[in-house]
Tab-separated table of C-alpha atoms and ligand atoms in Angstrom:
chain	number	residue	atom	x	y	z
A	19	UNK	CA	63.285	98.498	110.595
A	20	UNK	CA	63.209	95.360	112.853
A	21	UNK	CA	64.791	92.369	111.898
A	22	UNK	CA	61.825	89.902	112.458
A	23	UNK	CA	61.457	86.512	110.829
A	24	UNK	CA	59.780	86.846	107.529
A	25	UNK	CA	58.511	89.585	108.639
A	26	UNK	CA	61.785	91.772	107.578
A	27	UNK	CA	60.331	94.021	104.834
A	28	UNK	CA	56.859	95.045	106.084
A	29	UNK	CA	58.103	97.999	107.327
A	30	UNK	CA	59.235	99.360	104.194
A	31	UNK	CA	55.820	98.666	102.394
A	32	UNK	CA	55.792	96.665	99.200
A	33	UNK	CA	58.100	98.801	97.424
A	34	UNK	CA	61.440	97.597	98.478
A	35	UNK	CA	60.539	93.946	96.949
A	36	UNK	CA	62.257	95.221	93.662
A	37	UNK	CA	65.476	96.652	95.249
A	38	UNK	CA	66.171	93.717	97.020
A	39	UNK	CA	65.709	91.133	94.303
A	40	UNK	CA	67.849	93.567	92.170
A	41	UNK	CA	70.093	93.486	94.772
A	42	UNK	CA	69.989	89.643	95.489
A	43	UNK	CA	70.622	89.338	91.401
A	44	UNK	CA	73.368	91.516	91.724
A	45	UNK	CA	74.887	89.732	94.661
A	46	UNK	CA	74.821	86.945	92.293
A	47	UNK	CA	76.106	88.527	89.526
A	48	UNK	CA	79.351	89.562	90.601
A	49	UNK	CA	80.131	85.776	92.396
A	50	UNK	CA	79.653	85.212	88.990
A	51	UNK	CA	81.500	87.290	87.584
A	52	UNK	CA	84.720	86.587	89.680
A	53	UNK	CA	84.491	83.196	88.960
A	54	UNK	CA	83.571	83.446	85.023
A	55	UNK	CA	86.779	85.660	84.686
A	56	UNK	CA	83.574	88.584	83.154
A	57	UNK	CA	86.162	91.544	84.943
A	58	UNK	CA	88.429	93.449	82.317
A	59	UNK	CA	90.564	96.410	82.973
A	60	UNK	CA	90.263	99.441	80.845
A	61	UNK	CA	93.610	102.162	81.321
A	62	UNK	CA	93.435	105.920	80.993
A	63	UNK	CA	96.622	107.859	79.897
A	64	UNK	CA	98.723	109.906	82.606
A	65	UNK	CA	100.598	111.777	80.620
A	66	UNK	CA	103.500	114.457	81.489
A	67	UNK	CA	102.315	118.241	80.441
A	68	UNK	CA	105.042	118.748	79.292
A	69	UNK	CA	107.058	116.313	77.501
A	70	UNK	CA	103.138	114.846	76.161
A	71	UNK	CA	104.576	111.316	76.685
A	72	UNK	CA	102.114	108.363	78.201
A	73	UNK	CA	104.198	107.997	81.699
A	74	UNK	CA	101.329	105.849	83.019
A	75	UNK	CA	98.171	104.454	82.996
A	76	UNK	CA	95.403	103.759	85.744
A	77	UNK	CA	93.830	100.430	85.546
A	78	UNK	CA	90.046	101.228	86.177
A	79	UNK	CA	87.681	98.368	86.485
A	80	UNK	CA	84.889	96.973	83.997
A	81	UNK	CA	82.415	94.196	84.509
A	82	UNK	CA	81.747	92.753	80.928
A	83	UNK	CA	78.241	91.676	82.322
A	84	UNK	CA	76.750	89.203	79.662
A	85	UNK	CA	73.178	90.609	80.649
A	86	UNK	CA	73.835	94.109	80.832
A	87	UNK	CA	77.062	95.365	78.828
A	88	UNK	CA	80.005	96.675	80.384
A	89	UNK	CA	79.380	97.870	83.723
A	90	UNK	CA	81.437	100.567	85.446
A	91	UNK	CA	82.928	100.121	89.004
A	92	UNK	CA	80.134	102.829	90.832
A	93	UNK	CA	77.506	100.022	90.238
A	94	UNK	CA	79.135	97.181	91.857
A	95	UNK	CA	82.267	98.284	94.294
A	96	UNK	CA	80.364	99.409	97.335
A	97	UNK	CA	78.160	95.954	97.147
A	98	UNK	CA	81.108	93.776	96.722
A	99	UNK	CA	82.795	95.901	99.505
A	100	UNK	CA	80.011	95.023	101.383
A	101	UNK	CA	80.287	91.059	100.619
A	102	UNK	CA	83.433	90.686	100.884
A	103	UNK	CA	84.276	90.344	97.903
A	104	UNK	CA	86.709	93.342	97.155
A	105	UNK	CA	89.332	91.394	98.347
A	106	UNK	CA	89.842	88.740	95.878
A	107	UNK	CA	88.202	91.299	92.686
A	108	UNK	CA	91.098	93.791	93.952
A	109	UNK	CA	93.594	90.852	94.266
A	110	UNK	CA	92.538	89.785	90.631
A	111	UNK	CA	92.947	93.635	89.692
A	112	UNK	CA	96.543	93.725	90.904
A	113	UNK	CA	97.470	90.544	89.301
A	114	UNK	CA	96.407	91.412	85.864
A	115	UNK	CA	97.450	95.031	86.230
A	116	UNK	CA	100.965	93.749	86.839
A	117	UNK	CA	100.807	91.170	84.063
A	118	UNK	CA	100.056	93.838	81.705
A	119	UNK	CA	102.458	96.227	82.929
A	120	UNK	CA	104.946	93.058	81.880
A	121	UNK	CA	103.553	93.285	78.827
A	122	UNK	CA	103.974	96.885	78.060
A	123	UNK	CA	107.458	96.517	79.324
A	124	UNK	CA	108.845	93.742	77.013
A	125	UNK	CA	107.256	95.464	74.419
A	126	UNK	CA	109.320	98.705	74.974
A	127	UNK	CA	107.397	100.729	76.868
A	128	UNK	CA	108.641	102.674	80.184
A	129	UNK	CA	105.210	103.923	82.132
A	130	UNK	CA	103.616	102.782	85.527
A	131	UNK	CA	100.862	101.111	86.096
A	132	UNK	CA	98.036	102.377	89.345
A	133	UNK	CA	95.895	99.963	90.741
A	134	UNK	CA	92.974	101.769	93.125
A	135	UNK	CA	93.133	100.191	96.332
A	136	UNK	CA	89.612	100.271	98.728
A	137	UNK	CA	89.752	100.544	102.442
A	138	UNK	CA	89.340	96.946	102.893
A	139	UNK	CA	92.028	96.140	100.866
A	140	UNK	CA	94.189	99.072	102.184
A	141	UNK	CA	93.777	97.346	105.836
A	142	UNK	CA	94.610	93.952	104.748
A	143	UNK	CA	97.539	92.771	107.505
A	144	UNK	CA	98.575	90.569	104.279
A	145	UNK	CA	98.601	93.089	101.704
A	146	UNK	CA	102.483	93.780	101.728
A	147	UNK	CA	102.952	89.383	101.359
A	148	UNK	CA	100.375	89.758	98.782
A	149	UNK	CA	102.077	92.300	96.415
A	150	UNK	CA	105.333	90.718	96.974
A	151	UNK	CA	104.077	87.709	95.185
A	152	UNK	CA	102.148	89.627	92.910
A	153	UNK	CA	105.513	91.558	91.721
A	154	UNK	CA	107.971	88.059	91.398
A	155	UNK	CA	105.159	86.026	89.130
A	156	UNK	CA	104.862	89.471	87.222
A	157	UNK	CA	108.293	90.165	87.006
A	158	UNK	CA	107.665	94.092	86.863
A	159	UNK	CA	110.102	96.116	88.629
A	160	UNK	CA	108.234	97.551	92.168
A	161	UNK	CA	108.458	101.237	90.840
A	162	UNK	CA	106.567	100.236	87.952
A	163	UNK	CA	103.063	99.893	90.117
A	164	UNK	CA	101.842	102.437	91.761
A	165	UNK	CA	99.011	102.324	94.431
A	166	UNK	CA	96.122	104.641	94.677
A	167	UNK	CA	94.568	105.682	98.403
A	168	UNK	CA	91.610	108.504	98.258
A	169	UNK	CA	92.640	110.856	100.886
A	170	UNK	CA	89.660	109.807	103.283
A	171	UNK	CA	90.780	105.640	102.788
A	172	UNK	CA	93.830	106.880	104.020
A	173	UNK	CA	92.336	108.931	106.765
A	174	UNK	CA	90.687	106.438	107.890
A	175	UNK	CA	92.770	105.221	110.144
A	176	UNK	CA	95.828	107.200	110.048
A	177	UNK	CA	98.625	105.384	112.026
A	178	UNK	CA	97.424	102.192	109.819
A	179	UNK	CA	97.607	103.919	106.955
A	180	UNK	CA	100.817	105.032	107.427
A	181	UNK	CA	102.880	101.853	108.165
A	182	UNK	CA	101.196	100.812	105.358
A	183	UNK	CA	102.666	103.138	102.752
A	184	UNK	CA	105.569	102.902	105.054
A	185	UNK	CA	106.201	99.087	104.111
A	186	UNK	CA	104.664	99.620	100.187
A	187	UNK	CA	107.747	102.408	99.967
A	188	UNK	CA	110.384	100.563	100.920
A	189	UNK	CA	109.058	97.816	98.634
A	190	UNK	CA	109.407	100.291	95.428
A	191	UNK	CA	105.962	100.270	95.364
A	192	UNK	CA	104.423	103.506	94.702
A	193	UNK	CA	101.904	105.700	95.943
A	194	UNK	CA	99.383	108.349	95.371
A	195	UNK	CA	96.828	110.028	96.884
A	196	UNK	CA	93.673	110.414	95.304
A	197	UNK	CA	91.097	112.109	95.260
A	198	UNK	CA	93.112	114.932	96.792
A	199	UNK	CA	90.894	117.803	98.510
A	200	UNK	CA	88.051	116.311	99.158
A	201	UNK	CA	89.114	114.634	102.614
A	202	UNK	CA	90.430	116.631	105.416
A	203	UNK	CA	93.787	115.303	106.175
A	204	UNK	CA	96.110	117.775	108.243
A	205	UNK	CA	98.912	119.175	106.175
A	206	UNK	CA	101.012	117.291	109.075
A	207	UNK	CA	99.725	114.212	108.421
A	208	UNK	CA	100.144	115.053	104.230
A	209	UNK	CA	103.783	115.837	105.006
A	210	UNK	CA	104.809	112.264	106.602
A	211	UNK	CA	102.691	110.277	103.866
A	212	UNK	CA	105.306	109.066	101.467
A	213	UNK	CA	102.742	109.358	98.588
A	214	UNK	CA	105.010	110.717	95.397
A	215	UNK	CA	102.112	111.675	93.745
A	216	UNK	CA	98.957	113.835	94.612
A	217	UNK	CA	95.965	113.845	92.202
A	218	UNK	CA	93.518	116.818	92.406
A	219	UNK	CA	90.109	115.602	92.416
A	220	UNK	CA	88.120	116.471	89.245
A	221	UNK	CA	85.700	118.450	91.730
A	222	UNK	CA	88.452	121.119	91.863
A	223	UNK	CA	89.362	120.748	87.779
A	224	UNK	CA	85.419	121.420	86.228
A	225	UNK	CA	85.665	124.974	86.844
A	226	UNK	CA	88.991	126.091	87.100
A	227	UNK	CA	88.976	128.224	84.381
A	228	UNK	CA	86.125	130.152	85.494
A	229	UNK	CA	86.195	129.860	89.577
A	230	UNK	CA	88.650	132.183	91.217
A	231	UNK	CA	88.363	130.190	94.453
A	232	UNK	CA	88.816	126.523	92.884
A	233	UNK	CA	91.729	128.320	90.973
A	234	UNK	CA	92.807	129.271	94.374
A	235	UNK	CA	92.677	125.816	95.647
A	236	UNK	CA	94.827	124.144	92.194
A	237	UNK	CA	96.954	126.644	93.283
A	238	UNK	CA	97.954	125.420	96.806
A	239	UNK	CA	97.787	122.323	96.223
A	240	UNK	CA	100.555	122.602	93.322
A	241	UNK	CA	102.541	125.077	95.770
A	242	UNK	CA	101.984	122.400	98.435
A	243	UNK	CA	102.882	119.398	96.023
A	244	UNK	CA	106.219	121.530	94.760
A	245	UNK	CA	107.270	122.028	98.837
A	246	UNK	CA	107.162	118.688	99.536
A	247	UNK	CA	108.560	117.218	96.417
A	248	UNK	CA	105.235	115.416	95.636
A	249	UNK	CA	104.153	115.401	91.861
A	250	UNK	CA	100.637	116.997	91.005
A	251	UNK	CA	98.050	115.116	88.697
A	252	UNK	CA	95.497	116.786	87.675
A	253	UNK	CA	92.316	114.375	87.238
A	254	UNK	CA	89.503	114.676	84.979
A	255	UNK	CA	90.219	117.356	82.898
A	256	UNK	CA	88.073	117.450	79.926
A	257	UNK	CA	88.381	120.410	77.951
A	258	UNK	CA	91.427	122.486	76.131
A	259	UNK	CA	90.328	125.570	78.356
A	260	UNK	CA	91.246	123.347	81.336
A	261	UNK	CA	94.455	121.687	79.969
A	262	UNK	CA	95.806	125.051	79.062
A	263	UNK	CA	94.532	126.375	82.574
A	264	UNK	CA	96.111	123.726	84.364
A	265	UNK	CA	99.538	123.318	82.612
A	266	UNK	CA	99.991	127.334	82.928
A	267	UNK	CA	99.490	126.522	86.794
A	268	UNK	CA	102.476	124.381	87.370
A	269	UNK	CA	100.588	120.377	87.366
A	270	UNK	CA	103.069	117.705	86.711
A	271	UNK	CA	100.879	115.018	85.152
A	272	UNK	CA	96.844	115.190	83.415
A	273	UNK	CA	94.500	112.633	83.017
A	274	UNK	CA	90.900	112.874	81.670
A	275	UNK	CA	88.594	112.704	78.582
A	276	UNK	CA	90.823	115.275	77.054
A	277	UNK	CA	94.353	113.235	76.507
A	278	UNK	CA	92.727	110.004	76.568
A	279	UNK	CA	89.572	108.232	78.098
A	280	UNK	CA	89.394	104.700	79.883
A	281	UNK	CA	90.240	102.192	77.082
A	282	UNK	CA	90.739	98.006	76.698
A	283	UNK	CA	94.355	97.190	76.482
A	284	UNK	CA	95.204	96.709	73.160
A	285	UNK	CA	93.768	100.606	71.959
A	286	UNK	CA	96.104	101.516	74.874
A	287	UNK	CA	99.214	99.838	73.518
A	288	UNK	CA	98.204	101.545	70.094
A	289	UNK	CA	98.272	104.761	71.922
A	290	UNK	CA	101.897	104.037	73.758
A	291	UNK	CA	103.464	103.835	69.971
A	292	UNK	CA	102.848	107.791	69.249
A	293	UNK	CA	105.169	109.625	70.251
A	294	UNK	CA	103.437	111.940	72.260
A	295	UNK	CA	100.112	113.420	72.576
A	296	UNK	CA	100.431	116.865	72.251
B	310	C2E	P1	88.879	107.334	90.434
B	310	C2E	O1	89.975	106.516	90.971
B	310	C2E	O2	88.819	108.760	90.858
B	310	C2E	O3	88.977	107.187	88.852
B	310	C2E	C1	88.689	108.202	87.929
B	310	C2E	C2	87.289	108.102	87.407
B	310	C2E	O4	86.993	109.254	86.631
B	310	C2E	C3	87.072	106.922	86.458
B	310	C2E	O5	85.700	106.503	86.583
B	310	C2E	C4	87.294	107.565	85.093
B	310	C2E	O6	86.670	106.854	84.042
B	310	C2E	C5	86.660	108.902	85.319
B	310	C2E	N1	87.213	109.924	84.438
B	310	C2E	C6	88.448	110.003	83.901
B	310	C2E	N2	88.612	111.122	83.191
B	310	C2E	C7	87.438	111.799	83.251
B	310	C2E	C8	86.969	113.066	82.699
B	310	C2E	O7	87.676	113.780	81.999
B	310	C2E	N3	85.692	113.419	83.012
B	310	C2E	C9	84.881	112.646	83.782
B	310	C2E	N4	83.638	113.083	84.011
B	310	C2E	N5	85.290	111.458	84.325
B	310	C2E	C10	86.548	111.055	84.057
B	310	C2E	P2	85.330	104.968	86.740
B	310	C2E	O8	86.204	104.130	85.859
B	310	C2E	O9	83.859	104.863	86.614
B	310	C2E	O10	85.763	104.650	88.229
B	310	C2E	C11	85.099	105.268	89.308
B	310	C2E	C12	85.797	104.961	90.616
B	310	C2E	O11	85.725	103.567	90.899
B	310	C2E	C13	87.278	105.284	90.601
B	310	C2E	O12	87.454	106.665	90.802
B	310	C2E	C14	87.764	104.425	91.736
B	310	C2E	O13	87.539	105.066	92.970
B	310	C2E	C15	86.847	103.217	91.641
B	310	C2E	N6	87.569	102.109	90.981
B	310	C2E	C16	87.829	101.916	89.681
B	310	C2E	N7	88.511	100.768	89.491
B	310	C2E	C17	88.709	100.233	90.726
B	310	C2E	C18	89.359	99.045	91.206
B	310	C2E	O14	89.966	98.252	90.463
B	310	C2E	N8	89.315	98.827	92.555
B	310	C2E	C19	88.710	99.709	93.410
B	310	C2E	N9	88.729	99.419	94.716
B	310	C2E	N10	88.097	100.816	92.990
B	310	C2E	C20	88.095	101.089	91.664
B	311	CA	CA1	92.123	106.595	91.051
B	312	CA	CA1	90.418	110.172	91.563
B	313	CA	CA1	86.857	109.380	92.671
């Protein structure tokens, strides 16, 4: 489409009016949003297969939209990408993930916290100055955050990326990759990442139990995990078939709707007093 005056949607026909004003209200929406405090954090359980202990939780973001309802992060994070606006949401993110995390720990409670990080974020030249801060008003200990990179965010551009982790690691800061298997990083490239944890993407986890070939796949990436000292989450697992599947296989860590689905904080903290889950 050309990019006339006035003219810009003709092109399209009338039926791109809607999407744009949706997108326009939107837009507005989330300005909104990040300056009516409307984001929340809801945390999912990481938990150890074998000890069934909570050893973390990831911080996944909700917008408590007072239109719509809550409003899950695949609505709005490419848009506020887009705007410019990830920086300060993620910023926020990071900040109250850490707060919490401060939380947990004066109440008791030894488990990480893991913040997703997008590209944008990722490349930020002041993203090392801005977690420093972000740790001393917290107080947290480094080792309790973790950061999470999808394998292609990381990809993206690799020699970034890896000074990056580089400085985040000798922070205490931790990191994982997510999303594992559905990038294409080099095994040579995997090996110098100092990510300590890799987290099979769910793709892989739906039909383990019946796919040879995505069985095959768990399998080397646990094998690969175990070589170079990395530990294995796997992510979305939903079903007992699944758990038993993947515990039998060697993962370190599960997360999904079977130990535990996104929650607000306070269900989480009623979670962290049992014992353990299984
Ligand atoms: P992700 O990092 O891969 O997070 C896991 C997603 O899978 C979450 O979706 C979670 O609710 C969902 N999930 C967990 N267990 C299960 C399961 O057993 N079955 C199924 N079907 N799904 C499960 P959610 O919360 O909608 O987040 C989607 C994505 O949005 C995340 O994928 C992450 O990439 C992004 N995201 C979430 N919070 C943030 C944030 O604070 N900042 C940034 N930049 N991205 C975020
Ligand atoms: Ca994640
Ligand atoms: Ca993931
Ligand atoms: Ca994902």
């Amino acid at each position: 489409a050309k990019k006339e005056g006035g003219g810009k949607y003709r092109l399209f026909g009338r039926s791109v009016a809607p999407l744009m004003l949706e997108r326009s209200l939107l837009k507005r929406g989330l300005q909104r949003a990040l300056d009516g405090s409307e984001f929340v954090l809801h945390y999912q359980p990481k938990v150890d297969f074998h000890s069934g202990r909570i050893v973390g939780a990831e911080a996944l973001l909700r917008w408590q939209d007072p239109e719509r309802g809550l409003r899950g992060p695949v609505e709005f994070i490419a848009l506020a990408e887009e705007m410019g606006l990830i920086l300060p949401i993620g910023e926020w993110v990071l900040g109250e993930a850490c707060r919490q995390a401060q939380r947990w720990h004066r109440a008791g409670h030894e488990l990480h916290v893991a913040v997703n990080l997008s590209a944008r974020q990722f490349q930020d030249p002041d993203l090392v100055a801005k977690l420093a801060q972000i740790l001393a008003e917290s107080r947290i200990a480094p080792c309790q955050l973790q950061l999470e990179v999808t394998e292609s965010v990381a990809m993206e551009r690799p020699e970034v990326g890896y000074a990056m982790m580089q400085e985040c690691v000798a922070m205490g800061v931790g990191i994982a990759i997510d999303d594992f298997g559905t990038g294409y990083s080099s095994l040579a490239y995997l090996k110098r990442l100092p990510a300590r944890e890799i987290k099979i993407d769910r793709a892989f986890v739906r039909d383990v139990v019946s796919d040879p070939d995505d069985r095959a796949i768990v399998g080397a990436v646990v094998a690969l995990g175990g070589a170079l000292g990395r530990r294995v989450t796997a992510e979305g697992v939903e079903t007992r078939e699944q758990f038993a599947c993947l515990k039998e296989m060697g993962c370190d860590l599960v997360q999904g709707y079977w130990t535990g689905r996104p929650m607000p904080a306070d269900a989480f903290e009623a979670l962290l007093g049992t014992d353990r889950l299984f």
